[in-house]
Short mmCIF file of C-alpha atoms in Angstrom, two decimals:
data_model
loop_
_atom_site.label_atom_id
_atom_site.label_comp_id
_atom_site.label_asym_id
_atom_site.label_seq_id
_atom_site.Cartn_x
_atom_site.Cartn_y
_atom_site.Cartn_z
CA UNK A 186 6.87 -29.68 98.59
CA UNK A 187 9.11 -28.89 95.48
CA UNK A 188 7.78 -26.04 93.42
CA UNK A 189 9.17 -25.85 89.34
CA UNK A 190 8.25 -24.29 86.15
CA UNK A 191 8.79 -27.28 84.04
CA UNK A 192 9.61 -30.79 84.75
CA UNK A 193 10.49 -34.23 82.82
CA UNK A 194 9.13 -37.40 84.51
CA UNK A 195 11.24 -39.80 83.71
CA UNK A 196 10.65 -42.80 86.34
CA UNK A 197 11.00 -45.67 83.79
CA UNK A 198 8.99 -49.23 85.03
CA UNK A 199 9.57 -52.04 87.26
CA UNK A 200 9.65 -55.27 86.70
CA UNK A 201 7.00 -58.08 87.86
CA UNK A 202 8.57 -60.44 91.20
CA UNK A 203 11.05 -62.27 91.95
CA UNK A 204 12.65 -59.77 89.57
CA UNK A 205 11.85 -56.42 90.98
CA UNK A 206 14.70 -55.95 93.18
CA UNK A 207 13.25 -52.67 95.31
CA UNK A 208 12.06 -53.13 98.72
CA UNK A 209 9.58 -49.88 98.71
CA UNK A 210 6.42 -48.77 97.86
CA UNK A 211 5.29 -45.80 95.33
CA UNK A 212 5.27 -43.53 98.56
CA UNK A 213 8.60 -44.83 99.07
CA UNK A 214 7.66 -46.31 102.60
CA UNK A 215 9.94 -49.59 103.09
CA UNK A 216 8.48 -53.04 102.47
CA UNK A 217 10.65 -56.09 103.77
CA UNK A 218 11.34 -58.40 101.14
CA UNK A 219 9.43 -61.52 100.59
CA UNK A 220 11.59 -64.77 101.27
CA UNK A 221 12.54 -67.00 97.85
CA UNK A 222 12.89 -70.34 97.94
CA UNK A 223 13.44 -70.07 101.39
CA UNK A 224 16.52 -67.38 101.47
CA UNK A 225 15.45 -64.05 102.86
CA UNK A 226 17.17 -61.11 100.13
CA UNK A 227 18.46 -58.09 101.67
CA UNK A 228 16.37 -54.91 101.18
CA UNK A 229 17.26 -52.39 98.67
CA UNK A 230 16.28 -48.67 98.59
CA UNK A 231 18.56 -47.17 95.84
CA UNK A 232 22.40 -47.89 97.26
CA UNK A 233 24.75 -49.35 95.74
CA UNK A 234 26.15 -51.82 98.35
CA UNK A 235 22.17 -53.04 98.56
CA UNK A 236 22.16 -53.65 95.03
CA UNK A 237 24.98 -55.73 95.03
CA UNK A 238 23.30 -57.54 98.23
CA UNK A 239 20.57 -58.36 96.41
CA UNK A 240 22.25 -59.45 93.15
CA UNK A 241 24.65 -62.14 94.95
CA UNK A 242 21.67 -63.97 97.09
CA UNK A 243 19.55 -63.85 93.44
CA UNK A 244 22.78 -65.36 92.20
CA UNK A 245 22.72 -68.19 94.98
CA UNK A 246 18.96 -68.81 94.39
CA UNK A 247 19.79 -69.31 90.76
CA UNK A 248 22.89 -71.84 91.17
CA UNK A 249 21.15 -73.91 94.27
CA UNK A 250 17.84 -74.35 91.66
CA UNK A 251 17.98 -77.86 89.92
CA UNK A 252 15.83 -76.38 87.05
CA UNK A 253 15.09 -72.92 86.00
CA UNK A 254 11.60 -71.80 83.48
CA UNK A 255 12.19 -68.44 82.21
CA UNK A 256 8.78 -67.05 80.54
CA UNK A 257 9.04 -64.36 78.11
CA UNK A 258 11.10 -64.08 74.88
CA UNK A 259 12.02 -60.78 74.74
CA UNK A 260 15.92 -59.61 75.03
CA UNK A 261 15.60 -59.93 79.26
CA UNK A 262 14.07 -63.32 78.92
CA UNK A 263 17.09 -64.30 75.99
CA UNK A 264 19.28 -63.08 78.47
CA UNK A 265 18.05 -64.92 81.13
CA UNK A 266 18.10 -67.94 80.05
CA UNK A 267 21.53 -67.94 78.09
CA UNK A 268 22.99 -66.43 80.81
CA UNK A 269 21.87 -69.25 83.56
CA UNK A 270 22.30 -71.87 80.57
CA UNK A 271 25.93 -71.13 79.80
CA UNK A 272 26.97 -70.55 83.28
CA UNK A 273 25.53 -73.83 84.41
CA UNK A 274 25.52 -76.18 81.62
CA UNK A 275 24.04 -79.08 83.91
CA UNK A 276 21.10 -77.17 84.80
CA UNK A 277 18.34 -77.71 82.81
CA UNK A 278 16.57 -74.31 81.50
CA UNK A 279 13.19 -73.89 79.70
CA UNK A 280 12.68 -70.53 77.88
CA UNK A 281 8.76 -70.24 76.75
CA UNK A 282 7.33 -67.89 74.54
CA UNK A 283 3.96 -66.79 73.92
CA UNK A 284 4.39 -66.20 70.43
CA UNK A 285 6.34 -68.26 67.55
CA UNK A 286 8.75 -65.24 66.94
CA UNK A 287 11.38 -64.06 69.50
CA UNK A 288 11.57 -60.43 69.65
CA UNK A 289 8.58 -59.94 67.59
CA UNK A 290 9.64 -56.16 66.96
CA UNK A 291 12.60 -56.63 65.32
CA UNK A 292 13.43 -58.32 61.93
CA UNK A 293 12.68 -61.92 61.99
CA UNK A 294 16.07 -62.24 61.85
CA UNK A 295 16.75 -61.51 64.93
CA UNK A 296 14.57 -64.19 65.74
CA UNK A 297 16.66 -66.80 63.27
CA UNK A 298 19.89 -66.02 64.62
CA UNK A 299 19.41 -66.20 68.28
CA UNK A 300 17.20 -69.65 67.41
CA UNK A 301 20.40 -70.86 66.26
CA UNK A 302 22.24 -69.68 69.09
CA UNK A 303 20.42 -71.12 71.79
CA UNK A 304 19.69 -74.35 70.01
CA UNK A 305 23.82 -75.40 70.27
CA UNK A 306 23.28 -74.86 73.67
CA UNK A 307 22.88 -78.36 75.15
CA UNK A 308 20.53 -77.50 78.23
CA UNK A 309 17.93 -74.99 76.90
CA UNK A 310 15.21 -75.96 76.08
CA UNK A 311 12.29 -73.54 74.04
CA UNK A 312 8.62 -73.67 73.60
CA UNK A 313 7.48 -71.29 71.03
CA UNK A 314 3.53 -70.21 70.65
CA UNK A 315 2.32 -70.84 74.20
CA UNK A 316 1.45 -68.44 76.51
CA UNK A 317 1.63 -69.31 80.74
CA UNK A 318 -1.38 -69.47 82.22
CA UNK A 319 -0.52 -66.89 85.04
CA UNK A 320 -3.21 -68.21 87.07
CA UNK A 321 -1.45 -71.14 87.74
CA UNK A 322 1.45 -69.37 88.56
CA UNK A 323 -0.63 -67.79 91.95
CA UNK A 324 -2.55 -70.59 92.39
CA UNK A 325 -3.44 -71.90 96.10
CA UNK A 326 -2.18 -74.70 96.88
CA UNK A 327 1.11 -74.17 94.49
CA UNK A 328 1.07 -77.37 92.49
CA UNK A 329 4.45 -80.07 92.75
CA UNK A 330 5.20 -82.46 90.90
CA UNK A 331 7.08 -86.09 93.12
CA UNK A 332 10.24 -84.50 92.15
CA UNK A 333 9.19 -81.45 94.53
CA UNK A 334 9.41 -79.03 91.58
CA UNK A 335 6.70 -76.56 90.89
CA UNK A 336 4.09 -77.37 87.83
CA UNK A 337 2.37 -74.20 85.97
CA UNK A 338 0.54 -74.40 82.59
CA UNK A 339 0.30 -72.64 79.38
CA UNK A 340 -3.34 -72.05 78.12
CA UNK A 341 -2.88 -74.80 75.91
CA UNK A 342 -2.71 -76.95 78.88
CA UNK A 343 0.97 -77.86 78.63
CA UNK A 344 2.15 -78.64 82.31
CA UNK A 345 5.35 -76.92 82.84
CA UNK A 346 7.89 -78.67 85.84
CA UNK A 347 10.56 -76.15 87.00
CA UNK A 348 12.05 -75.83 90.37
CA UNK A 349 12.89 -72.00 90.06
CA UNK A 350 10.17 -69.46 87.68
CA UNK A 351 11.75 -66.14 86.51
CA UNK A 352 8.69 -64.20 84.34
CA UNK A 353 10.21 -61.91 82.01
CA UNK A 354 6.76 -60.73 80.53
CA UNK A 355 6.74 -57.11 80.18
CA UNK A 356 7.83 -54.14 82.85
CA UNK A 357 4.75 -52.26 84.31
CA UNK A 358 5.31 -48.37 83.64
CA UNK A 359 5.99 -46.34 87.06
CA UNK A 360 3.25 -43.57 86.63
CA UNK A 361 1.32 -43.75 89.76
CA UNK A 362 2.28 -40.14 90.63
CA UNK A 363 0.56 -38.96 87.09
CA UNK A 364 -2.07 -41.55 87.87
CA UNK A 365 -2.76 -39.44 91.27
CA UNK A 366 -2.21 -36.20 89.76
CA UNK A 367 -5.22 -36.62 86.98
CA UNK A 368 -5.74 -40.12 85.96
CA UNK A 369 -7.09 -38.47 82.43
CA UNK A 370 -3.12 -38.52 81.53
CA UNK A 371 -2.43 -42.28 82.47
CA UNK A 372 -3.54 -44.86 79.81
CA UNK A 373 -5.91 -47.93 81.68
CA UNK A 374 -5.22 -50.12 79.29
CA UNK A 375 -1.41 -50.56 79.90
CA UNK A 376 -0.55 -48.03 82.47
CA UNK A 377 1.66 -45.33 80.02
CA UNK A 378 1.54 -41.80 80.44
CA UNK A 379 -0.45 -40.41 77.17
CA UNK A 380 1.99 -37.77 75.35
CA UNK A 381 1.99 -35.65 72.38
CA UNK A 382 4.72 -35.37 69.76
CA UNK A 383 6.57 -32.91 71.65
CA UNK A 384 6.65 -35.34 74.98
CA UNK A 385 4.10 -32.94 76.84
CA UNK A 386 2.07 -34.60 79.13
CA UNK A 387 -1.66 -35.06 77.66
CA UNK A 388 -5.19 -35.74 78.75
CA UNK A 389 -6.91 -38.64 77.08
CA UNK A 390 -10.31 -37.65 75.41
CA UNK A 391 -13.48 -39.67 76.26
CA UNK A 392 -14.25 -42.30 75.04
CA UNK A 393 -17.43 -43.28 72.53
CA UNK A 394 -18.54 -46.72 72.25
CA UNK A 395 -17.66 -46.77 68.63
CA UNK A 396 -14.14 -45.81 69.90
CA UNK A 397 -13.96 -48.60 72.06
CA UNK A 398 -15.25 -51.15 69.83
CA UNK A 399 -12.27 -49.53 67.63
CA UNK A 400 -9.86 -50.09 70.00
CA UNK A 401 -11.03 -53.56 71.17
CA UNK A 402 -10.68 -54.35 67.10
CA UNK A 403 -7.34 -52.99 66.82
CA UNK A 404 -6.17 -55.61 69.94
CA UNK A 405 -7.78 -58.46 68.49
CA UNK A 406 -5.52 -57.30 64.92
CA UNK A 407 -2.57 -56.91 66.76
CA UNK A 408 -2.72 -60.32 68.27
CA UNK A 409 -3.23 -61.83 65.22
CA UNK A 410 -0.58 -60.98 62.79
CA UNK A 411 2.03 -59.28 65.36
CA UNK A 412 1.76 -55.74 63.53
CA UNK A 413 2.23 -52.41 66.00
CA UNK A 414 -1.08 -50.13 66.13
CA UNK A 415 -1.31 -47.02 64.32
CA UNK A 416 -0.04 -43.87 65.49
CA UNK A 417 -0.60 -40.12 64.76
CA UNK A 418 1.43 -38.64 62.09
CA UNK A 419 4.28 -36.10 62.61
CA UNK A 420 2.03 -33.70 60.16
CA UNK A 421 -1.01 -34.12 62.37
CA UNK A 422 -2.16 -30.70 64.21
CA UNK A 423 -0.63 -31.16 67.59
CA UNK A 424 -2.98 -31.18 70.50
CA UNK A 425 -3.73 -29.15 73.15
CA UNK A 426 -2.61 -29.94 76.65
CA UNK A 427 -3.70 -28.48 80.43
CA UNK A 428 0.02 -29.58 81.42
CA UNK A 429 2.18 -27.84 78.65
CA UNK A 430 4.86 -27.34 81.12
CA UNK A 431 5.37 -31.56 81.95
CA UNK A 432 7.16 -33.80 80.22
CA UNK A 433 7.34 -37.32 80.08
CA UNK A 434 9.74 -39.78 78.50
CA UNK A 435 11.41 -43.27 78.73
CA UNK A 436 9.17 -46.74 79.55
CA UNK A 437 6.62 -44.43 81.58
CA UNK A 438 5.72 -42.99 78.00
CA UNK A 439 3.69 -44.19 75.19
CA UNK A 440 5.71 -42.97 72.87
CA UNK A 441 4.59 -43.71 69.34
CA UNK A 442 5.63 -47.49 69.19
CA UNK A 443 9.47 -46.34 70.09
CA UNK A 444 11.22 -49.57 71.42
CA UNK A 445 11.90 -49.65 75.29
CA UNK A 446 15.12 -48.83 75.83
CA UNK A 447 17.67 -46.67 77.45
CA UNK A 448 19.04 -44.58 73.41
CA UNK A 449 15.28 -44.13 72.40
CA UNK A 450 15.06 -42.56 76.36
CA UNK A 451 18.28 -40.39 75.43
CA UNK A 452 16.21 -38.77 72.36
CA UNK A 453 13.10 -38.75 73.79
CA UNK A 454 14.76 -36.63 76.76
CA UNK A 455 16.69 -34.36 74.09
CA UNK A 456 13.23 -33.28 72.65
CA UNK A 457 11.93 -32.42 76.11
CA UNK A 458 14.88 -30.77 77.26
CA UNK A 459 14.63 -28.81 73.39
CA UNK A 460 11.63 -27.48 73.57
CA UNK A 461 11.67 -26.59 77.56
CA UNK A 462 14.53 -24.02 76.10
CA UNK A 463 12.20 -23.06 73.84
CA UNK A 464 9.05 -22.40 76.13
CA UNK A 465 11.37 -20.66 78.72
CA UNK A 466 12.83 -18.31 75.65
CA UNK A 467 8.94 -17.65 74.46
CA UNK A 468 7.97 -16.57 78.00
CA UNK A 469 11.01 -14.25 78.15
CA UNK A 470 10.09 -12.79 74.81
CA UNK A 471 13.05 -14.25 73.20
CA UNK A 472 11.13 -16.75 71.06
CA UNK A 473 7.86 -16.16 68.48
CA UNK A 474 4.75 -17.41 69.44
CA UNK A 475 3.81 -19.64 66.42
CA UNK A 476 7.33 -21.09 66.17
CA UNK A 477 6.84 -24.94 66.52
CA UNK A 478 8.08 -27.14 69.54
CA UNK A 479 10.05 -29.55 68.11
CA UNK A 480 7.77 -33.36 67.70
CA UNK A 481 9.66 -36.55 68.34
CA UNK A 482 9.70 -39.50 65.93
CA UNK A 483 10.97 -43.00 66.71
CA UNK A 484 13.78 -44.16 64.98
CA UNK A 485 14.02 -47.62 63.82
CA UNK A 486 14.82 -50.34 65.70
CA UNK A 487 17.97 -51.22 67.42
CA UNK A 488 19.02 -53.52 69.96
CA UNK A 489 22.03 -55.53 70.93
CA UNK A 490 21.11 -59.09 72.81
CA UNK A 491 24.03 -61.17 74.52
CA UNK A 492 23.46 -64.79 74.65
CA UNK A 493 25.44 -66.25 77.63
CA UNK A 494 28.76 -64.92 78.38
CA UNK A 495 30.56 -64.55 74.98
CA UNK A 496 28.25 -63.84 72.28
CA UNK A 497 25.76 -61.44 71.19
CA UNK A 498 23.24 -60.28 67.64
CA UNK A 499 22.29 -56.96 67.13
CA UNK A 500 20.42 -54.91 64.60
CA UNK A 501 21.03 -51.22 63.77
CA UNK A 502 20.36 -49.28 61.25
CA UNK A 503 18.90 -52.68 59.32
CA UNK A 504 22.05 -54.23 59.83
CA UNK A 505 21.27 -57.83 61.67
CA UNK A 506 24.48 -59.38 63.32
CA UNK A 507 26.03 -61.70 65.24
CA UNK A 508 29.47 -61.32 67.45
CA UNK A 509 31.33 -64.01 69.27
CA UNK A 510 33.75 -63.42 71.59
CA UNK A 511 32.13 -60.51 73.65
CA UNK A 512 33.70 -59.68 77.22
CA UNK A 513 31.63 -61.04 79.78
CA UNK A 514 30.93 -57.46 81.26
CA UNK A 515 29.68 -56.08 78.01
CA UNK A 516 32.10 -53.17 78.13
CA UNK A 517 30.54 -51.83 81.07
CA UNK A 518 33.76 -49.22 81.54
CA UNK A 519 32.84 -47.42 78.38
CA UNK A 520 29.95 -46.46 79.71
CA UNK A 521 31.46 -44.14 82.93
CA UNK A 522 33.26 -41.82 80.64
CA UNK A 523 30.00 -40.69 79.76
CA UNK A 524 29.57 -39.38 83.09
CA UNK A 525 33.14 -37.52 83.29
CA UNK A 526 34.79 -41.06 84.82
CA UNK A 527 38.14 -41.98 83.45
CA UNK A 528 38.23 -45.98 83.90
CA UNK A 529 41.86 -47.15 83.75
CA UNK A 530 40.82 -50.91 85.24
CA UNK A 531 38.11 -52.70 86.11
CA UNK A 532 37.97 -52.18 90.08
CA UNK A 533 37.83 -48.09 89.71
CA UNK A 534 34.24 -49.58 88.72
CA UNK A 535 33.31 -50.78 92.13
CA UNK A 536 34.61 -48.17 94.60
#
């Protein structure tokens, strides 16, 4: 039992298997490892040397596969598949998409440049507009095809052949512990923790049926034309909470449309760690009453994609991009300074 006056929940998602590399349970209880393609991976429960582990045999399961369908066009799927493409160009690799735009969020293009990217790679091929049919993905008895590779479909019908599946559809938020705490703060519809402005945890109001059928209407726009849903203004009277002393930011949040990623986690965690100062110096009398918590808004998109080993696009600040040459580690050393490492070469990295 840990007792605190305020606290930031900040456990992020996981993604869906054979990508989900940790070998426990929300209760943290071990779970052994499922084999792939006959290779049992090593367990991993946070270390370092595990990690690596299981990174090398995924590495071996990827070069031994003949063929390789990566579903989902978002920057891990991109990855993915330019990544496998480019490091082995005799492999063929199929990169489907359930909609006609990669990276639907950002500017289309985003979408244009990494088309034409991936296109003068010889051995990738895309299918745009098609979503899998994830039942055929679990399936009993898994379907082959005579070459021995496994079939799935898209909803269209389309019969997919590929002898290794990656899905790269979307990371499942990590709030069990709120869900078991009061499941009033956990979304149902997509598992995020419900916040206000100010990253305090909230309760979700009932439900009417007109709501619903509001709701259910607002899905059915969104699939149509791509657009994000509405969220409250920053001039909206802020809510009341029963859990003004939580906080909760990163993927476990629904944070007002803000793009998944680790720099709109960074701000999201400055405004929690803002106005916990602030609640701390109105309980000590230090602070007024009726002075406002601070309310975080999204900034716009950003994002920078590599596309196999040497090149990447980005957009910031509405500034679309493209860079050739990139190191194949992506910089990774100028990322430990930020945590009081100086990196003078590249092993320092791995002790």
């Amino acid at each position: 039992m840990i007792s605190y006056d305020y606290m930031i929940y900040a456990l992020g998602s996981h993604l869906p298997a054979p990508l989900n590399l940790w070998s426990t349970d929300s209760n943290g209880e071990y779970i052994p490892p499922k084999p792939v393609k006959g290779r049992l991976l090593p367990g991993y429960r946070g270390t370092k040397p595990e990690g690596i582990a299981w990174l090398k045999e995924n590495q071996k399961i990827v070069e031994e596969a003949p063929s390789v369908l990566v579903v989902g066009g978002g920057a891990l799927g991109i990855q993915f598949a330019t990544d496998i493409a480019t490091v082995h160009p005799m492999k063929p690799v199929t990169l489907l998409h359930s909609r006609k735009r990669l990276l639907p969020r950002f500017d289309e293009a985003m979408h244009s440049e990494i088309l034409n990217v991936i296109e003068s790679i010889d051995n990738i091929d895309v299918i745009l507009g098609e979503r899998l049919d994830l039942s055929s993905v679990d399936e009993q008895p898994e379907k082959f095809n005579e070459r021995g590779q496994r079939v799935v479909r898209t909803m269209a019908g389309r019969e997919i052949a590929a002898d290794l599946i990656l899905l790269c559809t979307g990371q499942t938020p990590n709030t069990g512990l709120l869900r078991e705490f009061d499941p009033a703060t956990v979304k149902p519809d997509d598992g995020l923790a419900y916040v206000l402005r100010t990253m305090q945890l909230g309760v979700l109001r009932s439900k009417t049926p007109a709501g619903e059928l509001e709701d259910a209407l607002n899905k059915v726009s969104l699939t149509e034309s791509e657009s994000e849903p509405s969220t409250p203004s920053m001039d909206d009277p802020l809510e009341e909470t029963l859990y003004p002393h939580i906080f909760v930011v990163g993927d476990a949040a629904d944070a007002f449309g803000a793009i998944k990623a680790g720099h709109t986690a960074y701000w999201q965690g400055i405004v929690a760690a803002k106005n916990i100062i602030h609640l701390v110096k109105r309980s000590e009398g230090a602070s007024e009453e009726d002075e406002p918590l601070e309310r975080y808004q999204p900034g716009a998109p950003a994002i920078k994609v590599s596309l196999g080993l040497d090149k990447a696009v980005f957009q910031s600040e509405g500034i679309i991009g493209r860079r050739d040459g990139a190191p194949e580690d992506l910089h990774a050393s100028s990322m430990w300074p930020l945590f009081g490492f100086e990196i003078t070469n590249d092993d320092q990295m791995y002790e």
